[in-house]
XYZ file of C-alpha atoms in Angstrom:
587
model
C 94.978 121.677 81.585
C 94.682 121.724 85.308
C 94.166 118.383 87.480
C 90.408 119.094 87.757
C 90.054 119.427 84.195
C 91.910 116.329 83.449
C 90.009 114.246 85.785
C 86.722 115.724 84.181
C 87.826 115.162 80.715
C 88.531 111.448 81.411
C 84.952 110.870 82.850
C 83.410 112.797 79.926
C 85.360 110.779 77.333
C 84.042 107.362 78.650
C 80.795 108.906 79.399
C 80.482 109.438 75.566
C 81.127 105.737 74.945
C 78.409 104.547 77.089
C 79.826 104.492 80.528
C 78.108 105.492 83.696
C 79.788 107.514 86.283
C 80.153 106.146 89.733
C 81.448 107.884 92.938
C 84.801 107.347 94.652
C 84.252 104.703 97.422
C 85.750 105.513 101.105
C 89.519 104.584 101.774
C 88.550 102.188 104.480
C 86.677 99.267 102.612
C 83.399 98.037 104.319
C 82.983 94.699 102.909
C 86.456 93.474 101.997
C 88.463 92.113 104.943
C 91.542 91.282 102.686
C 92.882 94.880 102.667
C 93.468 97.590 105.122
C 92.753 100.528 102.667
C 91.099 100.852 99.238
C 94.029 100.373 97.088
C 92.501 100.352 93.585
C 89.206 101.054 91.887
C 88.339 97.333 91.735
C 87.882 96.760 95.517
C 84.616 98.527 95.656
C 83.405 96.671 92.498
C 84.474 93.174 93.805
C 80.899 91.689 93.934
C 80.208 93.027 90.382
C 83.682 91.630 88.970
C 82.520 88.173 90.427
C 79.030 88.312 88.292
C 76.613 90.331 90.530
C 74.749 92.811 88.339
C 75.748 96.677 88.822
C 72.712 99.049 89.143
C 74.315 101.347 86.461
C 75.054 98.435 83.921
C 78.122 96.917 82.504
C 80.050 99.964 81.410
C 81.366 102.131 84.370
C 83.797 104.935 84.770
C 85.312 106.577 87.962
C 88.089 108.097 89.850
C 88.872 106.454 93.105
C 91.254 107.745 95.999
C 93.678 105.030 97.040
C 96.271 104.422 99.497
C 99.124 101.908 98.930
C 101.541 101.344 101.667
C 103.761 98.396 100.290
C 106.422 100.694 99.184
C 106.101 103.513 101.808
C 109.785 103.444 102.504
C 110.325 104.266 98.790
C 108.436 107.678 99.184
C 110.970 110.288 99.037
C 112.071 109.921 95.363
C 110.372 111.739 92.467
C 107.619 109.286 91.698
C 106.358 107.255 94.689
C 103.084 108.080 96.501
C 101.115 106.358 99.208
C 97.929 108.293 98.538
C 97.038 108.723 94.913
C 93.932 109.112 92.430
C 93.256 106.214 90.162
C 91.047 106.979 87.211
C 89.233 103.865 85.860
C 86.867 102.505 83.006
C 85.238 99.200 83.463
C 83.757 96.486 81.435
C 81.615 93.893 83.547
C 81.353 91.113 80.889
C 80.909 93.785 77.988
C 83.783 94.818 75.716
C 87.199 93.698 75.912
C 90.814 94.084 74.597
C 90.112 95.599 71.303
C 87.843 98.597 72.697
C 90.006 98.913 75.814
C 93.315 99.495 74.316
C 91.950 101.571 71.411
C 89.968 103.912 73.846
C 93.170 104.251 76.082
C 95.345 105.193 72.993
C 92.815 107.597 71.668
C 92.506 109.480 75.131
C 96.223 109.743 75.457
C 96.984 110.909 72.076
C 93.904 112.761 70.824
C 92.341 114.143 73.893
C 95.501 114.945 75.924
C 97.542 115.400 72.818
C 100.619 113.086 73.904
C 102.924 112.299 70.979
C 102.502 108.769 70.047
C 106.382 108.457 69.900
C 106.710 109.079 73.525
C 104.512 105.974 74.454
C 105.774 102.442 74.790
C 103.673 99.363 75.996
C 104.178 96.041 77.552
C 102.174 92.941 77.303
C 102.163 89.492 78.935
C 105.075 87.276 77.749
C 103.189 83.969 78.615
C 104.039 81.021 80.779
C 102.749 77.486 81.898
C 99.708 79.072 83.146
C 98.537 81.146 80.105
C 99.670 81.840 76.496
C 101.469 84.895 75.590
C 99.154 87.771 74.743
C 99.768 88.215 71.082
C 96.083 89.475 70.710
C 96.992 92.664 72.666
C 100.350 93.050 70.973
C 98.582 92.741 67.729
C 96.012 95.445 68.710
C 98.845 97.917 69.635
C 100.340 97.225 66.270
C 97.196 97.993 64.538
C 97.008 101.254 66.619
C 100.403 102.270 65.485
C 102.894 101.292 68.241
C 105.986 100.204 66.330
C 107.178 96.769 67.228
C 110.407 98.079 69.054
C 108.001 99.815 71.475
C 105.952 96.801 72.417
C 107.810 94.760 75.131
C 106.901 91.297 76.241
C 107.229 90.810 80.144
C 106.640 88.015 82.571
C 103.919 87.434 85.086
C 105.576 89.577 87.869
C 105.258 92.485 85.504
C 102.307 92.060 83.422
C 99.732 89.875 85.292
C 97.024 91.195 87.660
C 95.799 89.072 90.830
C 94.269 87.283 92.180
C 93.905 89.428 95.180
C 94.391 86.379 97.513
C 95.031 82.725 96.797
C 92.181 82.276 94.389
C 89.918 84.393 92.175
C 89.727 86.415 89.013
C 92.936 87.408 87.468
C 94.665 87.655 83.971
C 97.210 89.548 81.844
C 97.507 93.206 81.664
C 98.994 95.658 79.149
C 100.765 98.712 80.634
C 101.257 102.004 78.927
C 104.537 103.990 79.527
C 105.614 107.370 78.846
C 109.174 108.026 77.757
C 110.522 111.090 79.698
C 113.373 111.213 77.116
C 116.198 110.534 79.803
C 119.031 108.678 78.259
C 118.778 104.850 77.893
C 121.270 102.571 79.876
C 121.969 98.959 79.543
C 118.929 96.783 80.223
C 116.647 99.959 80.403
C 113.018 99.479 79.200
C 109.601 100.135 80.329
C 109.321 99.137 83.983
C 112.869 100.193 84.760
C 113.018 102.214 87.889
C 115.694 104.755 86.586
C 113.276 107.627 85.963
C 113.067 107.410 82.126
C 109.723 105.637 82.124
C 106.289 106.830 83.778
C 103.828 104.149 83.955
C 100.651 105.821 83.469
C 97.910 103.286 82.282
C 97.275 99.771 83.041
C 94.662 97.581 81.172
C 93.868 94.532 82.956
C 91.978 91.695 81.312
C 90.312 89.317 83.677
C 90.260 86.060 81.690
C 91.062 83.724 84.325
C 89.847 82.244 87.610
C 92.798 80.789 89.764
C 91.557 77.701 91.618
C 92.723 76.380 95.098
C 94.675 73.730 93.234
C 96.582 76.236 91.529
C 95.059 75.721 88.136
C 93.779 78.518 85.925
C 90.367 78.065 84.089
C 88.612 80.721 81.783
C 86.120 83.034 83.449
C 82.452 82.946 82.244
C 82.480 86.699 82.610
C 85.514 88.352 81.214
C 86.045 91.856 82.745
C 88.310 94.932 81.618
C 89.759 96.976 84.764
C 91.821 99.812 83.902
C 93.674 102.273 86.001
C 95.155 105.723 84.771
C 97.241 107.345 87.524
C 95.843 111.049 87.896
C 98.924 112.453 89.267
C 101.510 110.897 86.926
C 99.411 111.693 83.866
C 99.147 115.246 85.037
C 103.048 115.518 85.638
C 103.559 114.081 81.859
C 101.090 116.790 80.697
C 103.005 119.494 82.593
C 106.394 118.142 81.275
C 107.601 117.369 84.695
C 109.710 114.282 85.807
C 108.909 115.027 89.497
C 105.449 114.106 90.508
C 105.736 116.646 93.796
C 105.711 119.602 91.589
C 102.056 119.135 90.315
C 99.581 121.680 91.850
C 98.028 119.385 94.370
C 101.346 118.495 96.083
C 103.405 121.626 95.136
C 101.212 123.864 97.383
C 102.184 121.712 100.175
C 105.925 121.614 99.425
C 105.708 125.393 99.373
C 103.974 125.487 102.870
C 106.803 123.223 104.116
C 109.442 125.622 102.774
C 107.885 128.534 104.573
C 107.831 126.539 107.888
C 111.154 125.278 107.584
C 113.169 127.975 105.928
C 114.555 125.433 103.819
C 114.659 124.965 100.063
C 113.137 121.978 98.206
C 115.722 122.217 95.570
C 118.457 121.699 98.026
C 117.183 118.285 99.527
C 113.690 117.410 98.344
C 113.313 113.762 99.952
C 112.005 115.260 103.282
C 109.495 117.673 101.678
C 108.266 114.753 99.668
C 107.761 112.434 102.485
C 105.754 115.066 104.556
C 103.675 116.246 101.671
C 102.620 112.656 100.565
C 102.120 111.429 104.155
C 100.203 114.205 105.357
C 97.906 114.043 102.457
C 97.392 110.225 102.979
C 96.823 110.613 106.772
C 94.342 113.402 106.250
C 92.226 111.544 103.700
C 92.260 108.387 105.782
C 91.205 110.313 109.117
C 88.323 111.877 107.048
C 87.144 108.435 106.181
C 87.129 107.148 109.684
C 90.867 106.021 110.416
C 92.524 107.144 113.643
C 96.144 106.591 114.671
C 96.544 103.571 116.597
C 98.746 100.236 116.949
C 96.579 97.986 114.680
C 95.576 97.629 111.087
C 94.802 100.866 109.256
C 95.431 103.002 112.310
C 98.962 101.796 112.608
C 99.638 102.783 108.976
C 98.099 106.206 109.772
C 100.506 106.520 112.760
C 103.480 105.399 110.827
C 102.848 108.045 108.287
C 102.214 110.780 110.868
C 105.546 109.778 112.711
C 107.559 109.663 109.612
C 106.353 113.203 108.636
C 107.354 114.479 112.152
C 110.899 112.778 111.929
C 111.494 114.313 108.437
C 109.898 117.593 109.704
C 112.832 117.578 112.550
C 115.259 117.029 109.890
C 114.119 120.150 108.228
C 114.523 121.979 111.431
C 110.649 122.034 112.315
C 110.321 121.548 116.065
C 106.889 122.843 116.795
C 103.709 121.031 116.074
C 102.864 121.648 112.241
C 100.911 118.786 110.755
C 97.405 119.802 112.000
C 97.888 123.339 110.690
C 99.348 122.058 107.411
C 96.338 119.807 106.865
C 94.302 122.984 105.940
C 96.206 123.168 102.842
C 95.162 119.686 101.932
C 91.425 120.485 102.670
C 91.690 123.697 100.748
C 93.389 121.963 97.676
C 91.120 118.901 97.428
C 87.599 119.800 99.027
C 85.938 120.716 95.825
C 86.404 117.169 94.678
C 86.228 115.490 98.055
C 83.820 117.548 100.193
C 84.364 115.062 103.007
C 87.762 116.924 103.698
C 85.875 120.209 104.626
C 83.326 118.319 106.829
C 86.126 116.617 108.835
C 88.613 119.543 108.802
C 88.570 119.795 112.518
C 88.699 116.157 113.225
C 91.769 115.830 110.874
C 93.686 118.620 112.318
C 92.757 117.572 115.873
C 94.152 113.806 115.185
C 97.182 114.999 113.635
C 98.159 117.361 116.350
C 97.373 114.953 119.128
C 99.493 112.284 117.434
C 102.382 114.677 116.862
C 102.453 115.448 120.507
C 102.296 111.867 121.504
C 105.252 110.974 119.289
C 107.311 113.831 120.574
C 107.136 112.204 124.067
C 108.032 109.039 122.469
C 111.067 110.745 120.999
C 112.117 112.232 124.284
C 111.907 108.584 125.811
C 114.032 107.351 122.980
C 116.754 110.054 123.763
C 116.971 108.618 127.253
C 117.342 105.117 125.870
C 119.996 106.395 123.395
C 121.920 107.631 126.501
C 121.418 104.277 128.327
C 122.900 102.380 125.268
C 125.794 104.734 125.008
C 126.564 104.456 128.756
C 126.404 100.623 128.579
C 128.764 100.637 125.627
C 131.281 102.853 127.553
C 131.046 101.033 130.610
C 131.890 97.623 128.670
C 134.536 99.154 126.599
C 132.440 98.493 123.592
C 133.210 100.978 120.543
C 130.490 100.106 118.200
C 126.637 100.794 118.214
C 125.293 97.414 117.014
C 122.683 97.020 114.206
C 120.275 95.644 116.538
C 120.597 98.400 119.079
C 120.010 100.943 116.236
C 117.214 99.009 114.788
C 115.606 98.913 118.133
C 115.838 102.756 118.428
C 114.250 103.107 115.028
C 111.317 100.546 115.448
C 110.454 101.431 118.902
C 111.179 105.148 119.379
C 111.106 106.197 115.673
C 114.710 107.303 115.429
C 115.901 107.187 111.808
C 119.344 105.635 111.313
C 120.817 109.078 110.458
C 119.712 110.478 113.935
C 121.366 107.669 115.879
C 124.506 108.006 113.760
C 124.556 111.787 114.555
C 124.379 111.202 118.202
C 126.668 108.267 118.223
C 129.404 110.591 116.483
C 128.888 113.207 119.265
C 129.933 110.354 121.652
C 132.799 109.061 119.505
C 131.061 105.881 118.399
C 130.449 104.327 114.942
C 127.202 102.470 114.103
C 126.968 99.142 112.488
C 125.062 100.398 109.441
C 125.263 97.018 107.653
C 123.861 95.344 110.799
C 121.039 97.794 110.825
C 120.087 97.287 107.314
C 120.189 93.557 107.914
C 117.796 93.851 110.740
C 115.756 96.365 108.778
C 115.453 93.836 105.771
C 114.358 91.039 108.090
C 111.572 93.172 109.527
C 110.292 94.299 106.157
C 110.218 90.718 104.872
C 108.206 89.813 108.122
C 105.861 92.759 107.471
C 105.331 91.780 103.953
C 104.605 88.202 105.001
C 101.904 89.583 107.414
C 100.601 91.673 104.632
C 100.373 88.601 102.419
C 98.296 86.825 105.103
C 95.957 89.650 105.222
C 95.254 89.162 101.645
C 95.021 85.203 102.035
C 91.251 84.944 101.575
C 91.030 87.141 98.531
C 88.045 87.798 96.507
C 86.532 84.325 97.111
C 86.941 85.045 100.955
C 84.845 88.143 100.417
C 82.143 86.407 98.478
C 81.635 83.434 100.490
C 82.766 84.053 104.075
C 81.478 87.577 104.854
C 78.125 87.568 103.206
C 76.072 86.507 106.355
C 77.956 88.989 108.642
C 77.229 91.644 106.097
C 73.595 90.935 106.026
C 73.694 90.745 109.769
C 74.744 94.623 109.840
C 71.381 95.363 108.326
C 69.441 93.468 111.086
C 71.657 94.941 113.673
C 71.015 98.614 112.266
C 67.388 98.189 112.317
C 67.227 96.555 115.709
C 69.340 99.429 117.253
C 66.729 101.851 115.680
C 64.055 99.897 117.157
C 65.446 99.565 120.835
C 67.324 102.998 121.143
C 65.412 105.337 118.653
C 65.408 106.506 115.007
C 68.411 109.084 115.918
C 70.626 105.961 115.379
C 72.453 106.080 112.091
C 75.235 103.990 110.814
C 78.673 105.652 110.740
C 80.879 102.949 109.335
C 81.444 99.267 109.429
C 84.027 96.695 108.860
C 83.783 93.009 108.221
C 86.008 90.068 108.444
C 85.273 86.353 108.068
C 85.276 86.072 111.940
C 83.265 89.215 113.112
C 81.370 92.457 112.180
C 82.202 95.850 113.543
C 79.274 98.515 113.344
C 79.722 102.168 114.380
C 76.455 104.314 115.027
C 75.435 107.472 116.412
C 74.212 107.378 120.029
C 75.047 109.783 122.812
C 75.400 107.302 125.701
C 76.207 103.924 126.630
C 73.961 101.031 125.584
C 72.837 99.302 128.639
C 73.355 95.392 128.881
C 69.488 95.224 128.929
C 69.236 96.962 125.575
C 71.955 95.030 124.005
C 70.235 91.820 125.042
C 67.031 93.128 123.472
C 68.914 94.160 120.330
C 70.308 90.524 120.147
C 66.895 88.919 120.552
C 65.489 91.054 117.806
C 68.157 90.129 115.369
C 67.882 86.242 116.175
C 64.199 86.369 115.909
C 64.674 87.686 112.281
C 67.152 85.097 111.514
C 64.987 82.350 112.790
C 62.047 83.658 110.764
C 64.205 82.764 107.686
C 63.138 86.025 105.964
C 63.695 86.444 102.274
C 66.168 89.061 101.119
C 65.273 90.787 97.992
C 66.980 93.373 95.795
C 65.581 96.049 93.362
C 67.161 98.876 91.443
C 65.792 102.375 92.096
C 67.032 106.035 91.761
C 68.398 107.319 94.994
C 65.324 109.496 95.482
C 62.832 106.597 94.875
C 64.736 104.583 97.458
C 64.461 107.252 100.052
C 60.727 107.792 99.361
C 60.149 104.107 99.761
C 61.659 104.218 103.368
C 64.948 102.654 102.631
C 67.760 103.922 105.044
C 70.607 105.638 103.192
C 73.186 107.706 105.214
C 75.971 107.755 102.873
C 74.548 109.711 99.921
C 78.016 110.765 98.668
C 78.911 107.091 97.888
C 75.928 106.262 95.876
C 75.336 106.799 92.032
C 72.158 107.712 90.200
C 70.990 104.160 90.478
C 71.157 102.279 93.734
C 70.541 98.841 94.985
C 67.747 98.427 97.700
C 67.832 95.262 99.889
C 64.759 94.309 101.660
C 64.974 91.674 104.362
C 61.424 90.476 104.586
C 59.334 93.486 106.008
C 61.818 94.129 108.708
C 64.797 96.054 107.013
C 65.253 98.142 103.979
C 68.522 99.809 102.987
C 70.533 101.115 99.917
C 73.675 99.019 99.802
C 76.222 97.630 97.469
C 77.519 94.793 99.370
C 77.007 90.898 99.394
C 73.840 89.513 101.002
C 72.267 86.130 101.569
C 69.044 85.077 99.829
C 67.396 84.125 103.329
C 68.268 84.759 106.824
C 67.678 81.151 108.103
C 71.096 79.890 107.623
C 72.978 82.765 109.020
C 73.601 81.355 112.436
C 73.224 82.601 116.032
C 74.017 86.500 116.372
C 75.890 87.485 119.588
C 77.356 90.840 120.556
C 80.730 90.550 122.002
C 81.493 94.212 122.876
C 80.008 97.763 122.947
C 82.336 100.910 123.295
C 82.752 104.464 122.729
C 84.880 105.585 119.762
C 84.173 109.175 119.488
C 81.885 112.033 120.673
C 78.497 110.727 120.188
C 79.586 107.684 118.284
C 79.484 103.990 119.691
C 80.718 100.672 118.186
C 79.306 97.146 118.474
C 81.369 93.983 117.701
C 79.631 90.897 116.967
C 79.763 87.371 115.673
C 77.514 84.630 113.897
C 78.026 81.264 115.562
């Protein structure tokens, strides 16, 4: 079974059990300010997990492209990825633990033919916030999992959420595949030794964490599951190295051709390049561009890590742009946006690679200054602080600094470097935690007005500039909205003032916001705007704001416009050929 067949088997399995198929959402979340990328299938479904009705019902199934960068520095081993595909089945207040676990077990053992003796599971051990999940453990026993393969683990291992400080959360039950490697003292599911592959996670959203830290039962109990496509495919192929599956191995082979090196001799650089190139290509296709902020910074970091590891393999010419064609060819059947953005992806990669090489050249000059200073002052050690500055500012890996230092007869304080690196990493994690601070409640409560404002802005722009204007993307935080649209020239101050006036007139009119569920064709025939057809399912939500605006959308909306506040445009700029960007606030 190849990876495309595996993906389709999963979808068909759950469709046969009453689930409706929904499309993969973009990697750059439009309506969730708490994350840089879509990191799980739950992000596009946040409003529905909070109780809003989904146009396709209470049982859903999908595969979702995801990027997670918390462990970006771990990429290089046999199992870590930043980009991956997550298959998921969802119950929005419908079935719960019994059906979820039974179907997971049936799909793995009957549909895929995995031996039950190779599976172990974990369940929540319980604490002061919630009791031990004996219900899930009992279900696993009835399904045939022996007691010695059911492991109770604490909250850090078997509890999901909330995404921020408050919101839906609950215990989960994870399924692990035993690769057959020998046990060692303390080894069990969740151990990072390589013996265990976590392939499926069943999350039971039973609780709502309040601002005071207390947990109360949710009125709508949801099931959120995630089956890692790449890991499951590796298991079916009998592989203990995820980079040997077809969608990654083709990249590894191309890198072998470019470098003249063998993956078997030193796999780590090949893995970093293959993973980061795939992740960056998908992110660029969905609108991210290398930069120094937020998602753009992550893309820049992945590209630069790829270049550094390419140099380690002896690749000194630009190679990422050309190599991205392999990503496109391998994945375009499932993700046609890659083919549509083929030239954009290659161009962005090549430009960033060239820019980074100039940074490396500056770094070499800085290295020489450091060495000269040490010699002039009779210092015989490159400090950890200097080594880390070369890493963080100029992209020099420790190994490169050590190599250059050896040529000058100087050791490097590796322990000091690692200390600086650990401090930097902890600071980065804290910043990421701050990014998540608002969580799902923030999404629901603070961004609704701004999201509704994008509809008013879209219609106002089409009124003032012409119907050629089409939304190309948006991003919303609690503080502001960002709206990208097609337009061939700068929007004049007079035009911006007219757009502002139109939007504020509609807010002052206190227009009702109504929703109805239609097929996409019905929505289009009724005059609704819908420019992201690849994102929509068979049934869509159509939001009408009085008689002024009508759009297909899945985001959160106010019920009337009157309480939204005063709309003000803060900036208008170009962000690409024929693409303009407006930033605006509600005051």
